[in-house]
Amino acid sequence: MAAVQAAVLVVAGLWAVAPARAEDYPVRPIRLVVPAAAGGPTYITARMLAEKMEKPLGQPVIVEAKPGGGGNVGADLVAKSAPDGYTILMATIGSHSINKSLYRKLSYDPQKDFVPISQVVQYPLLLVVNPGLPARSVGELIAYARANPGKVLRASGGIGTSMHLSGELFVHQAGLDMPHVPYKGSAPALADVAGNHVQVMFDALMTALPLVQGGQLRALAVTGTRRSPVVPEVPTVAEAGLPEYSATGWIGLAAPAGTPDPIVRKLAAAVSTALADPDLRKALIEQAAEPVGSSPDEFARFIAAESKKWAKAVKAAGIVVD
């Protein structure tokens, strides 16, 4: 009986200290895993956000790139991490809304294995081509690709990313044979488009625009429902030739399932504080990324809606990855 009573007291003691530990969080640096290559839009956003989250959290937020598998490598790593708030994920439209429908086998479940923290930004993509391609508009690109089936190559930052699926939607709606060449991140893909190893890419404005401004790439259209204030002279894909087309990407934070709610809420509050910083907002908007800063519940509903939307798109395009 004494042994049983002692065990009960130990368990009760553990339950008693758990909430206190959650309230004390964080007491050491936080690891923010980016499931894409360094230098890409997700990584850049993570670095800017992490810097502004450190003050409200009182601890360093260390950004670590884990590219591969269209976001699956980094997402799987975080899904299998301890649910203590010290390893979190820069979740993307690929890792949390597309990949479940795209891959036959996924080593994690985007909704069951994670708890959403906050949506950080949403952004349109930019359709860019190598300047050597004889296409100065969406219509000319479609005409050239139809006249040269299989010869115009389309890059992306990885299978299942918004870059990939935006391109698949475009190819499907335009009826083109434009082979997809996946890379481990946006930066190496853009480099190969600029070098004319591949000719076409859909990418975030924040990473593609500097190359457009430097003359290494040519911008043909943006993927949103309206023109971007960053490049108001560039038409949308819809107004430039495909009236039913629209696609936007997004980035947010997620933690392993089982992470205590007080920790999740504290992280969401830190995101909200960071996004209220005028310098960060200005920097994001200048890169055509719209700050969001949603609550965990709002982000969960958003992910669910996005998952349904992209599941239909993947099915319509007939895309399956083993």
PDB file of C-alpha atoms in Angstrom:
ATOM      1  CA  MET A   1       0.000   0.000   0.000  1.00  0.00           C
ATOM      2  CA  ALA A   2       2.826   2.370   0.829  1.00  0.00           C
ATOM      3  CA  ALA A   3       4.424   1.687  -2.556  1.00  0.00           C
ATOM      4  CA  VAL A   4       1.132   2.380  -4.364  1.00  0.00           C
ATOM      5  CA  GLN A   5       0.653   5.621  -2.443  1.00  0.00           C
ATOM      6  CA  ALA A   6       4.197   6.672  -3.318  1.00  0.00           C
ATOM      7  CA  ALA A   7       3.596   5.970  -7.009  1.00  0.00           C
ATOM      8  CA  VAL A   8       0.378   7.991  -6.948  1.00  0.00           C
ATOM      9  CA  LEU A   9       2.215  10.895  -5.339  1.00  0.00           C
ATOM     10  CA  VAL A  10       4.947  10.744  -8.006  1.00  0.00           C
ATOM     11  CA  VAL A  11       2.401  10.795 -10.844  1.00  0.00           C
ATOM     12  CA  ALA A  12       0.463  13.598  -9.198  1.00  0.00           C
ATOM     13  CA  GLY A  13       3.698  15.519  -8.810  1.00  0.00           C
ATOM     14  CA  LEU A  14       4.497  15.123 -12.491  1.00  0.00           C
ATOM     15  CA  TRP A  15       1.063  16.418 -13.480  1.00  0.00           C
ATOM     16  CA  ALA A  16       1.504  19.325 -11.085  1.00  0.00           C
ATOM     17  CA  VAL A  17       4.771  20.500 -12.605  1.00  0.00           C
ATOM     18  CA  ALA A  18       3.762  20.079 -16.258  1.00  0.00           C
ATOM     19  CA  PRO A  19       1.670  23.274 -16.474  1.00  0.00           C
ATOM     20  CA  ALA A  20       4.415  25.233 -14.710  1.00  0.00           C
ATOM     21  CA  ARG A  21       6.945  24.065 -17.262  1.00  0.00           C
ATOM     22  CA  ALA A  22       4.646  25.149 -20.080  1.00  0.00           C
ATOM     23  CA  GLU A  23       4.288  28.566 -18.499  1.00  0.00           C
ATOM     24  CA  ASP A  24       8.064  28.887 -18.084  1.00  0.00           C
ATOM     25  CA  TYR A  25       8.605  28.105 -21.781  1.00  0.00           C
ATOM     26  CA  PRO A  26      10.983  28.821 -23.405  1.00  0.00           C
ATOM     27  CA  VAL A  27      14.098  28.311 -21.321  1.00  0.00           C
ATOM     28  CA  ARG A  28      16.466  27.486 -24.186  1.00  0.00           C
ATOM     29  CA  PRO A  29      16.837  28.273 -27.931  1.00  0.00           C
ATOM     30  CA  ILE A  30      14.066  27.211 -30.305  1.00  0.00           C
ATOM     31  CA  ARG A  31      14.858  25.329 -33.506  1.00  0.00           C
ATOM     32  CA  LEU A  32      12.815  26.486 -36.523  1.00  0.00           C
ATOM     33  CA  VAL A  33      13.085  23.906 -39.314  1.00  0.00           C
ATOM     34  CA  VAL A  34      12.585  25.124 -42.876  1.00  0.00           C
ATOM     35  CA  PRO A  35      11.658  22.264 -45.256  1.00  0.00           C
ATOM     36  CA  ALA A  36      13.354  23.982 -48.204  1.00  0.00           C
ATOM     37  CA  ALA A  37      16.802  25.103 -49.278  1.00  0.00           C
ATOM     38  CA  ALA A  38      18.543  28.126 -47.797  1.00  0.00           C
ATOM     39  CA  GLY A  39      18.038  31.204 -49.950  1.00  0.00           C
ATOM     40  CA  GLY A  40      14.482  30.367 -51.020  1.00  0.00           C
ATOM     41  CA  PRO A  41      11.325  32.318 -50.064  1.00  0.00           C
ATOM     42  CA  THR A  42      10.431  30.073 -47.126  1.00  0.00           C
ATOM     43  CA  TYR A  43      13.934  30.343 -45.696  1.00  0.00           C
ATOM     44  CA  ILE A  44      14.093  34.118 -46.176  1.00  0.00           C
ATOM     45  CA  THR A  45      10.721  34.581 -44.473  1.00  0.00           C
ATOM     46  CA  ALA A  46      11.790  32.294 -41.625  1.00  0.00           C
ATOM     47  CA  ARG A  47      14.966  34.281 -41.004  1.00  0.00           C
ATOM     48  CA  MET A  48      13.103  37.597 -40.928  1.00  0.00           C
ATOM     49  CA  LEU A  49      10.392  36.199 -38.656  1.00  0.00           C
ATOM     50  CA  ALA A  50      12.803  34.429 -36.301  1.00  0.00           C
ATOM     51  CA  GLU A  51      14.705  37.640 -35.629  1.00  0.00           C
ATOM     52  CA  LYS A  52      11.532  39.439 -34.562  1.00  0.00           C
ATOM     53  CA  MET A  53      10.228  36.509 -32.475  1.00  0.00           C
ATOM     54  CA  GLU A  54      13.288  36.413 -30.250  1.00  0.00           C
ATOM     55  CA  LYS A  55      12.347  39.475 -28.192  1.00  0.00           C
ATOM     56  CA  PRO A  56       8.833  38.364 -27.141  1.00  0.00           C
ATOM     57  CA  LEU A  57      10.068  34.817 -26.482  1.00  0.00           C
ATOM     58  CA  GLY A  58      13.262  35.828 -24.717  1.00  0.00           C
ATOM     59  CA  GLN A  59      15.269  33.120 -26.476  1.00  0.00           C
ATOM     60  CA  PRO A  60      17.100  32.750 -29.810  1.00  0.00           C
ATOM     61  CA  VAL A  61      15.119  31.214 -32.670  1.00  0.00           C
ATOM     62  CA  ILE A  62      17.599  29.261 -34.798  1.00  0.00           C
ATOM     63  CA  VAL A  63      16.603  28.661 -38.421  1.00  0.00           C
ATOM     64  CA  GLU A  64      17.724  25.368 -39.939  1.00  0.00           C
ATOM     65  CA  ALA A  65      17.150  24.364 -43.583  1.00  0.00           C
ATOM     66  CA  LYS A  66      16.159  20.733 -44.180  1.00  0.00           C
ATOM     67  CA  PRO A  67      15.286  20.549 -47.904  1.00  0.00           C
ATOM     68  CA  GLY A  68      14.119  17.566 -49.901  1.00  0.00           C
ATOM     69  CA  GLY A  69      11.013  15.688 -50.954  1.00  0.00           C
ATOM     70  CA  GLY A  70       8.957  18.782 -51.669  1.00  0.00           C
ATOM     71  CA  GLY A  71       9.031  19.677 -47.979  1.00  0.00           C
ATOM     72  CA  ASN A  72       8.581  16.123 -46.703  1.00  0.00           C
ATOM     73  CA  VAL A  73      12.075  15.695 -45.247  1.00  0.00           C
ATOM     74  CA  GLY A  74      11.842  18.702 -42.945  1.00  0.00           C
ATOM     75  CA  ALA A  75       8.202  18.088 -42.067  1.00  0.00           C
ATOM     76  CA  ASP A  76       8.865  14.459 -41.149  1.00  0.00           C
ATOM     77  CA  LEU A  77      11.772  15.494 -38.931  1.00  0.00           C
ATOM     78  CA  VAL A  78       9.578  17.900 -36.952  1.00  0.00           C
ATOM     79  CA  ALA A  79       6.626  15.485 -36.823  1.00  0.00           C
ATOM     80  CA  LYS A  80       8.868  12.970 -35.054  1.00  0.00           C
ATOM     81  CA  SER A  81      10.424  15.535 -32.686  1.00  0.00           C
ATOM     82  CA  ALA A  82       9.534  15.922 -29.020  1.00  0.00           C
ATOM     83  CA  PRO A  83       6.297  17.933 -28.575  1.00  0.00           C
ATOM     84  CA  ASP A  84       7.911  20.451 -26.259  1.00  0.00           C
ATOM     85  CA  GLY A  85       7.961  23.596 -28.417  1.00  0.00           C
ATOM     86  CA  TYR A  86      11.702  23.526 -29.014  1.00  0.00           C
ATOM     87  CA  THR A  87      11.515  22.110 -32.560  1.00  0.00           C
ATOM     88  CA  ILE A  88       8.900  23.705 -34.801  1.00  0.00           C
ATOM     89  CA  LEU A  89       8.256  23.781 -38.530  1.00  0.00           C
ATOM     90  CA  MET A  90       7.935  26.508 -41.128  1.00  0.00           C
ATOM     91  CA  ALA A  91       4.927  24.804 -42.684  1.00  0.00           C
ATOM     92  CA  THR A  92       4.190  25.450 -46.341  1.00  0.00           C
ATOM     93  CA  ILE A  93       1.350  24.978 -48.783  1.00  0.00           C
ATOM     94  CA  GLY A  94       3.288  21.938 -50.009  1.00  0.00           C
ATOM     95  CA  SER A  95       4.033  20.246 -46.704  1.00  0.00           C
ATOM     96  CA  HIS A  96       0.568  20.835 -45.233  1.00  0.00           C
ATOM     97  CA  SER A  97      -1.972  21.202 -48.052  1.00  0.00           C
ATOM     98  CA  ILE A  98      -0.659  19.501 -51.183  1.00  0.00           C
ATOM     99  CA  ASN A  99       1.583  16.573 -50.334  1.00  0.00           C
ATOM    100  CA  LYS A 100      -1.062  14.403 -48.683  1.00  0.00           C
ATOM    101  CA  SER A 101      -2.926  14.212 -52.003  1.00  0.00           C
ATOM    102  CA  LEU A 102       0.180  14.219 -54.174  1.00  0.00           C
ATOM    103  CA  TYR A 103       2.208  11.367 -52.643  1.00  0.00           C
ATOM    104  CA  ARG A 104       1.063   7.748 -52.540  1.00  0.00           C
ATOM    105  CA  LYS A 105       2.985   7.275 -49.309  1.00  0.00           C
ATOM    106  CA  LEU A 106       3.659  10.082 -46.865  1.00  0.00           C
ATOM    107  CA  SER A 107       5.684   9.465 -43.707  1.00  0.00           C
ATOM    108  CA  TYR A 108       3.616  11.974 -41.729  1.00  0.00           C
ATOM    109  CA  ASP A 109       0.022  13.195 -41.633  1.00  0.00           C
ATOM    110  CA  PRO A 110      -0.115  17.000 -42.023  1.00  0.00           C
ATOM    111  CA  GLN A 111      -3.168  17.311 -39.788  1.00  0.00           C
ATOM    112  CA  LYS A 112      -2.812  14.440 -37.305  1.00  0.00           C
ATOM    113  CA  ASP A 113       0.927  14.786 -36.648  1.00  0.00           C
ATOM    114  CA  PHE A 114       0.987  18.568 -36.223  1.00  0.00           C
ATOM    115  CA  VAL A 115      -0.746  21.309 -34.316  1.00  0.00           C
ATOM    116  CA  PRO A 116      -1.033  24.601 -36.239  1.00  0.00           C
ATOM    117  CA  ILE A 117       0.458  27.695 -34.611  1.00  0.00           C
ATOM    118  CA  SER A 118      -0.131  30.598 -36.987  1.00  0.00           C
ATOM    119  CA  GLN A 119      -0.234  31.443 -40.665  1.00  0.00           C
ATOM    120  CA  VAL A 120       2.582  33.911 -41.281  1.00  0.00           C
ATOM    121  CA  VAL A 121       2.195  35.167 -44.863  1.00  0.00           C
ATOM    122  CA  GLN A 122       0.471  34.477 -48.147  1.00  0.00           C
ATOM    123  CA  TYR A 123       1.924  35.415 -51.506  1.00  0.00           C
ATOM    124  CA  PRO A 124       1.351  35.200 -55.255  1.00  0.00           C
ATOM    125  CA  LEU A 125       3.936  33.565 -57.470  1.00  0.00           C
ATOM    126  CA  LEU A 126       5.691  35.067 -60.455  1.00  0.00           C
ATOM    127  CA  LEU A 127       5.859  33.277 -63.814  1.00  0.00           C
ATOM    128  CA  VAL A 128       9.372  33.838 -65.153  1.00  0.00           C
ATOM    129  CA  VAL A 129      11.272  32.620 -68.209  1.00  0.00           C
ATOM    130  CA  ASN A 130      14.840  32.719 -69.423  1.00  0.00           C
ATOM    131  CA  PRO A 131      15.337  35.856 -71.576  1.00  0.00           C
ATOM    132  CA  GLY A 132      16.543  33.660 -74.428  1.00  0.00           C
ATOM    133  CA  LEU A 133      13.082  32.114 -74.753  1.00  0.00           C
ATOM    134  CA  PRO A 134      11.148  33.845 -77.566  1.00  0.00           C
ATOM    135  CA  ALA A 135       8.125  34.581 -75.365  1.00  0.00           C
ATOM    136  CA  ARG A 136       7.269  37.993 -73.950  1.00  0.00           C
ATOM    137  CA  SER A 137       3.740  37.194 -72.798  1.00  0.00           C
ATOM    138  CA  VAL A 138       1.711  34.280 -71.478  1.00  0.00           C
ATOM    139  CA  GLY A 139       0.073  33.910 -74.881  1.00  0.00           C
ATOM    140  CA  GLU A 140       3.435  33.739 -76.638  1.00  0.00           C
ATOM    141  CA  LEU A 141       4.725  31.203 -74.105  1.00  0.00           C
ATOM    142  CA  ILE A 142       1.710  28.968 -74.654  1.00  0.00           C
ATOM    143  CA  ALA A 143       2.064  29.237 -78.430  1.00  0.00           C
ATOM    144  CA  TYR A 144       5.796  28.464 -78.324  1.00  0.00           C
ATOM    145  CA  ALA A 145       5.333  25.496 -75.968  1.00  0.00           C
ATOM    146  CA  ARG A 146       2.596  24.064 -78.183  1.00  0.00           C
ATOM    147  CA  ALA A 147       4.845  24.404 -81.230  1.00  0.00           C
ATOM    148  CA  ASN A 148       7.704  22.707 -79.328  1.00  0.00           C
ATOM    149  CA  PRO A 149       6.125  19.946 -77.225  1.00  0.00           C
ATOM    150  CA  GLY A 150       8.409  18.498 -74.569  1.00  0.00           C
ATOM    151  CA  LYS A 151      11.233  20.926 -75.323  1.00  0.00           C
ATOM    152  CA  VAL A 152      10.376  23.735 -72.885  1.00  0.00           C
ATOM    153  CA  LEU A 153      11.424  22.627 -69.397  1.00  0.00           C
ATOM    154  CA  ARG A 154       9.716  23.875 -66.231  1.00  0.00           C
ATOM    155  CA  ALA A 155      11.629  24.137 -62.946  1.00  0.00           C
ATOM    156  CA  SER A 156      10.321  24.153 -59.386  1.00  0.00           C
ATOM    157  CA  GLY A 157      11.718  24.130 -55.877  1.00  0.00           C
ATOM    158  CA  GLY A 158      10.559  20.553 -55.354  1.00  0.00           C
ATOM    159  CA  ILE A 159       7.759  18.101 -56.008  1.00  0.00           C
ATOM    160  CA  GLY A 160       4.562  19.141 -54.248  1.00  0.00           C
ATOM    161  CA  THR A 161       5.591  22.736 -53.629  1.00  0.00           C
ATOM    162  CA  SER A 162       3.379  25.645 -54.634  1.00  0.00           C
ATOM    163  CA  MET A 163       5.880  26.261 -57.433  1.00  0.00           C
ATOM    164  CA  HIS A 164       5.283  22.764 -58.766  1.00  0.00           C
ATOM    165  CA  LEU A 165       1.492  22.719 -58.461  1.00  0.00           C
ATOM    166  CA  SER A 166       1.075  26.240 -59.822  1.00  0.00           C
ATOM    167  CA  GLY A 167       2.960  25.070 -62.886  1.00  0.00           C
ATOM    168  CA  GLU A 168       0.865  21.912 -63.135  1.00  0.00           C
ATOM    169  CA  LEU A 169      -2.326  23.972 -63.067  1.00  0.00           C
ATOM    170  CA  PHE A 170      -0.934  26.191 -65.795  1.00  0.00           C
ATOM    171  CA  VAL A 171       0.131  23.269 -68.000  1.00  0.00           C
ATOM    172  CA  HIS A 172      -3.165  21.456 -67.436  1.00  0.00           C
ATOM    173  CA  GLN A 173      -5.352  24.461 -68.262  1.00  0.00           C
ATOM    174  CA  ALA A 174      -3.266  25.459 -71.279  1.00  0.00           C
ATOM    175  CA  GLY A 175      -2.966  21.891 -72.595  1.00  0.00           C
ATOM    176  CA  LEU A 176       0.831  21.903 -72.789  1.00  0.00           C
ATOM    177  CA  ASP A 177       3.605  19.302 -72.801  1.00  0.00           C
ATOM    178  CA  MET A 178       6.104  21.120 -70.579  1.00  0.00           C
ATOM    179  CA  PRO A 179       8.192  18.620 -68.538  1.00  0.00           C
ATOM    180  CA  HIS A 180       8.753  19.330 -64.863  1.00  0.00           C
ATOM    181  CA  VAL A 181      12.285  19.435 -63.410  1.00  0.00           C
ATOM    182  CA  PRO A 182      12.233  19.498 -59.563  1.00  0.00           C
ATOM    183  CA  TYR A 183      15.066  20.972 -57.478  1.00  0.00           C
ATOM    184  CA  LYS A 184      15.855  20.976 -53.771  1.00  0.00           C
ATOM    185  CA  GLY A 185      14.681  24.514 -53.228  1.00  0.00           C
ATOM    186  CA  SER A 186      13.928  27.711 -55.078  1.00  0.00           C
ATOM    187  CA  ALA A 187      17.457  29.114 -55.242  1.00  0.00           C
ATOM    188  CA  PRO A 188      19.072  26.319 -57.293  1.00  0.00           C
ATOM    189  CA  ALA A 189      16.030  26.158 -59.563  1.00  0.00           C
ATOM    190  CA  LEU A 190      16.168  29.886 -60.294  1.00  0.00           C
ATOM    191  CA  ALA A 191      19.883  29.638 -60.974  1.00  0.00           C
ATOM    192  CA  ASP A 192      19.266  27.017 -63.642  1.00  0.00           C
ATOM    193  CA  VAL A 193      16.476  29.049 -65.253  1.00  0.00           C
ATOM    194  CA  ALA A 194      18.808  32.039 -65.381  1.00  0.00           C
ATOM    195  CA  GLY A 195      21.485  29.773 -66.887  1.00  0.00           C
ATOM    196  CA  ASN A 196      19.006  28.443 -69.483  1.00  0.00           C
ATOM    197  CA  HIS A 197      19.339  24.825 -68.337  1.00  0.00           C
ATOM    198  CA  VAL A 198      15.559  25.007 -67.876  1.00  0.00           C
ATOM    199  CA  GLN A 199      13.398  27.741 -69.341  1.00  0.00           C
ATOM    200  CA  VAL A 200      10.316  28.382 -67.185  1.00  0.00           C
ATOM    201  CA  MET A 201       9.479  28.652 -63.492  1.00  0.00           C
ATOM    202  CA  PHE A 202       6.763  29.770 -61.086  1.00  0.00           C
ATOM    203  CA  ASP A 203       8.396  31.240 -57.975  1.00  0.00           C
ATOM    204  CA  ALA A 204       7.779  33.690 -55.132  1.00  0.00           C
ATOM    205  CA  LEU A 205       8.302  37.324 -56.025  1.00  0.00           C
ATOM    206  CA  MET A 206      10.724  37.825 -53.154  1.00  0.00           C
ATOM    207  CA  THR A 207      13.266  35.473 -54.712  1.00  0.00           C
ATOM    208  CA  ALA A 208      12.509  35.783 -58.434  1.00  0.00           C
ATOM    209  CA  LEU A 209      12.155  39.569 -58.658  1.00  0.00           C
ATOM    210  CA  PRO A 210      15.838  40.456 -58.035  1.00  0.00           C
ATOM    211  CA  LEU A 211      16.803  38.284 -61.015  1.00  0.00           C
ATOM    212  CA  VAL A 212      14.106  39.939 -63.120  1.00  0.00           C
ATOM    213  CA  GLN A 213      15.379  43.368 -62.136  1.00  0.00           C
ATOM    214  CA  GLY A 214      18.919  42.273 -62.969  1.00  0.00           C
ATOM    215  CA  GLY A 215      17.900  41.130 -66.448  1.00  0.00           C
ATOM    216  CA  GLN A 216      18.626  37.453 -65.779  1.00  0.00           C
ATOM    217  CA  LEU A 217      14.953  36.486 -65.979  1.00  0.00           C
ATOM    218  CA  ARG A 218      11.862  37.851 -67.740  1.00  0.00           C
ATOM    219  CA  ALA A 219       8.576  38.168 -65.817  1.00  0.00           C
ATOM    220  CA  LEU A 220       5.422  37.234 -67.729  1.00  0.00           C
ATOM    221  CA  ALA A 221       2.651  37.154 -65.101  1.00  0.00           C
ATOM    222  CA  VAL A 222       1.655  36.848 -61.439  1.00  0.00           C
ATOM    223  CA  THR A 223      -0.536  33.986 -60.240  1.00  0.00           C
ATOM    224  CA  GLY A 224      -2.906  35.849 -57.916  1.00  0.00           C
ATOM    225  CA  THR A 225      -6.379  37.156 -58.626  1.00  0.00           C
ATOM    226  CA  ARG A 226      -5.074  40.721 -58.889  1.00  0.00           C
ATOM    227  CA  ARG A 227      -1.838  42.414 -59.894  1.00  0.00           C
ATOM    228  CA  SER A 228       0.860  42.797 -57.283  1.00  0.00           C
ATOM    229  CA  PRO A 229       1.662  46.346 -56.104  1.00  0.00           C
ATOM    230  CA  VAL A 230       5.317  45.319 -56.232  1.00  0.00           C
ATOM    231  CA  VAL A 231       5.157  44.736 -60.014  1.00  0.00           C
ATOM    232  CA  PRO A 232       1.972  46.537 -61.120  1.00  0.00           C
ATOM    233  CA  GLU A 233       3.060  46.420 -64.758  1.00  0.00           C
ATOM    234  CA  VAL A 234       2.989  42.605 -64.770  1.00  0.00           C
ATOM    235  CA  PRO A 235      -0.453  41.137 -65.576  1.00  0.00           C
ATOM    236  CA  THR A 236      -2.079  38.185 -63.843  1.00  0.00           C
ATOM    237  CA  VAL A 237      -2.060  34.836 -65.616  1.00  0.00           C
ATOM    238  CA  ALA A 238      -5.850  35.111 -65.823  1.00  0.00           C
ATOM    239  CA  GLU A 239      -5.876  38.431 -67.653  1.00  0.00           C
ATOM    240  CA  ALA A 240      -2.928  37.399 -69.826  1.00  0.00           C
ATOM    241  CA  GLY A 241      -4.493  34.299 -71.349  1.00  0.00           C
ATOM    242  CA  LEU A 242      -5.934  31.757 -68.892  1.00  0.00           C
ATOM    243  CA  PRO A 243      -9.078  33.335 -67.383  1.00  0.00           C
ATOM    244  CA  GLU A 244      -9.767  30.519 -64.884  1.00  0.00           C
ATOM    245  CA  TYR A 245      -6.252  30.457 -63.450  1.00  0.00           C
ATOM    246  CA  SER A 246      -5.293  31.567 -59.924  1.00  0.00           C
ATOM    247  CA  ALA A 247      -2.864  30.203 -57.334  1.00  0.00           C
ATOM    248  CA  THR A 248      -1.261  31.663 -54.214  1.00  0.00           C
ATOM    249  CA  GLY A 249       1.254  30.234 -51.803  1.00  0.00           C
ATOM    250  CA  TRP A 250       1.477  30.575 -48.028  1.00  0.00           C
ATOM    251  CA  ILE A 251       3.798  29.903 -45.096  1.00  0.00           C
ATOM    252  CA  GLY A 252       3.031  29.323 -41.415  1.00  0.00           C
ATOM    253  CA  LEU A 253       4.290  27.738 -38.215  1.00  0.00           C
ATOM    254  CA  ALA A 254       3.355  24.296 -36.886  1.00  0.00           C
ATOM    255  CA  ALA A 255       4.516  22.161 -33.973  1.00  0.00           C
ATOM    256  CA  PRO A 256       4.498  18.399 -33.356  1.00  0.00           C
ATOM    257  CA  ALA A 257       1.132  16.997 -32.246  1.00  0.00           C
ATOM    258  CA  GLY A 258       0.889  16.878 -28.480  1.00  0.00           C
ATOM    259  CA  THR A 259       2.654  20.191 -27.913  1.00  0.00           C
ATOM    260  CA  PRO A 260       0.940  21.766 -24.877  1.00  0.00           C
ATOM    261  CA  ASP A 261      -1.642  24.392 -25.770  1.00  0.00           C
ATOM    262  CA  PRO A 262      -0.035  27.109 -23.591  1.00  0.00           C
ATOM    263  CA  ILE A 263       3.188  26.708 -25.595  1.00  0.00           C
ATOM    264  CA  VAL A 264       1.320  26.821 -28.908  1.00  0.00           C
ATOM    265  CA  ARG A 265      -0.505  29.976 -27.823  1.00  0.00           C
ATOM    266  CA  LYS A 266       2.729  31.590 -26.654  1.00  0.00           C
ATOM    267  CA  LEU A 267       4.340  30.905 -30.034  1.00  0.00           C
ATOM    268  CA  ALA A 268       1.288  32.265 -31.858  1.00  0.00           C
ATOM    269  CA  ALA A 269       1.426  35.414 -29.731  1.00  0.00           C
ATOM    270  CA  ALA A 270       5.119  35.812 -30.613  1.00  0.00           C
ATOM    271  CA  VAL A 271       4.253  35.569 -34.322  1.00  0.00           C
ATOM    272  CA  SER A 272       1.553  38.214 -33.870  1.00  0.00           C
ATOM    273  CA  THR A 273       3.991  40.511 -32.066  1.00  0.00           C
ATOM    274  CA  ALA A 274       6.649  39.968 -34.736  1.00  0.00           C
ATOM    275  CA  LEU A 275       4.247  40.713 -37.595  1.00  0.00           C
ATOM    276  CA  ALA A 276       3.140  43.920 -35.879  1.00  0.00           C
ATOM    277  CA  ASP A 277       6.699  45.237 -36.178  1.00  0.00           C
ATOM    278  CA  PRO A 278       6.640  48.012 -38.821  1.00  0.00           C
ATOM    279  CA  ASP A 279      10.058  47.098 -40.201  1.00  0.00           C
ATOM    280  CA  LEU A 280       9.144  43.451 -40.691  1.00  0.00           C
ATOM    281  CA  ARG A 281       5.780  44.291 -42.251  1.00  0.00           C
ATOM    282  CA  LYS A 282       7.447  46.713 -44.636  1.00  0.00           C
ATOM    283  CA  ALA A 283      10.107  44.166 -45.601  1.00  0.00           C
ATOM    284  CA  LEU A 284       7.525  41.455 -46.228  1.00  0.00           C
ATOM    285  CA  ILE A 285       5.199  43.680 -48.245  1.00  0.00           C
ATOM    286  CA  GLU A 286       8.114  44.887 -50.354  1.00  0.00           C
ATOM    287  CA  GLN A 287       8.731  41.230 -51.183  1.00  0.00           C
ATOM    288  CA  ALA A 288       5.040  40.808 -52.163  1.00  0.00           C
ATOM    289  CA  ALA A 289       4.314  38.710 -49.070  1.00  0.00           C
ATOM    290  CA  GLU A 290       1.116  39.700 -47.241  1.00  0.00           C
ATOM    291  CA  PRO A 291       1.446  39.362 -43.417  1.00  0.00           C
ATOM    292  CA  VAL A 292      -1.358  37.333 -41.793  1.00  0.00           C
ATOM    293  CA  GLY A 293      -0.738  36.326 -38.164  1.00  0.00           C
ATOM    294  CA  SER A 294      -3.755  34.060 -37.542  1.00  0.00           C
ATOM    295  CA  SER A 295      -4.663  32.204 -34.350  1.00  0.00           C
ATOM    296  CA  PRO A 296      -3.993  28.438 -34.071  1.00  0.00           C
ATOM    297  CA  ASP A 297      -7.703  27.719 -34.584  1.00  0.00           C
ATOM    298  CA  GLU A 298      -7.928  29.981 -37.632  1.00  0.00           C
ATOM    299  CA  PHE A 299      -4.831  28.418 -39.127  1.00  0.00           C
ATOM    300  CA  ALA A 300      -6.229  24.908 -38.575  1.00  0.00           C
ATOM    301  CA  ARG A 301      -9.412  25.805 -40.469  1.00  0.00           C
ATOM    302  CA  PHE A 302      -7.372  27.422 -43.240  1.00  0.00           C
ATOM    303  CA  ILE A 303      -5.184  24.320 -43.682  1.00  0.00           C
ATOM    304  CA  ALA A 304      -8.269  22.097 -43.864  1.00  0.00           C
ATOM    305  CA  ALA A 305      -9.821  24.278 -46.585  1.00  0.00           C
ATOM    306  CA  GLU A 306      -6.560  24.481 -48.546  1.00  0.00           C
ATOM    307  CA  SER A 307      -6.131  20.704 -48.362  1.00  0.00           C
ATOM    308  CA  LYS A 308      -9.539  20.164 -49.973  1.00  0.00           C
ATOM    309  CA  LYS A 309      -8.816  22.756 -52.670  1.00  0.00           C
ATOM    310  CA  TRP A 310      -5.468  21.284 -53.690  1.00  0.00           C
ATOM    311  CA  ALA A 311      -6.712  17.693 -53.474  1.00  0.00           C
ATOM    312  CA  LYS A 312      -9.153  18.574 -56.253  1.00  0.00           C
ATOM    313  CA  ALA A 313      -6.374  20.273 -58.245  1.00  0.00           C
ATOM    314  CA  VAL A 314      -4.017  17.295 -57.899  1.00  0.00           C
ATOM    315  CA  LYS A 315      -6.760  14.897 -58.970  1.00  0.00           C
ATOM    316  CA  ALA A 316      -7.769  17.049 -61.946  1.00  0.00           C
ATOM    317  CA  ALA A 317      -4.152  17.276 -63.093  1.00  0.00           C
ATOM    318  CA  GLY A 318      -3.649  13.517 -62.647  1.00  0.00           C
ATOM    319  CA  ILE A 319      -0.459  13.959 -60.616  1.00  0.00           C
ATOM    320  CA  VAL A 320       0.752  11.110 -58.392  1.00  0.00           C
ATOM    321  CA  VAL A 321       4.205  10.707 -56.861  1.00  0.00           C
ATOM    322  CA  ASP A 322       5.464   7.370 -55.510  1.00  0.00           C
TER     323      ASP A 322
END
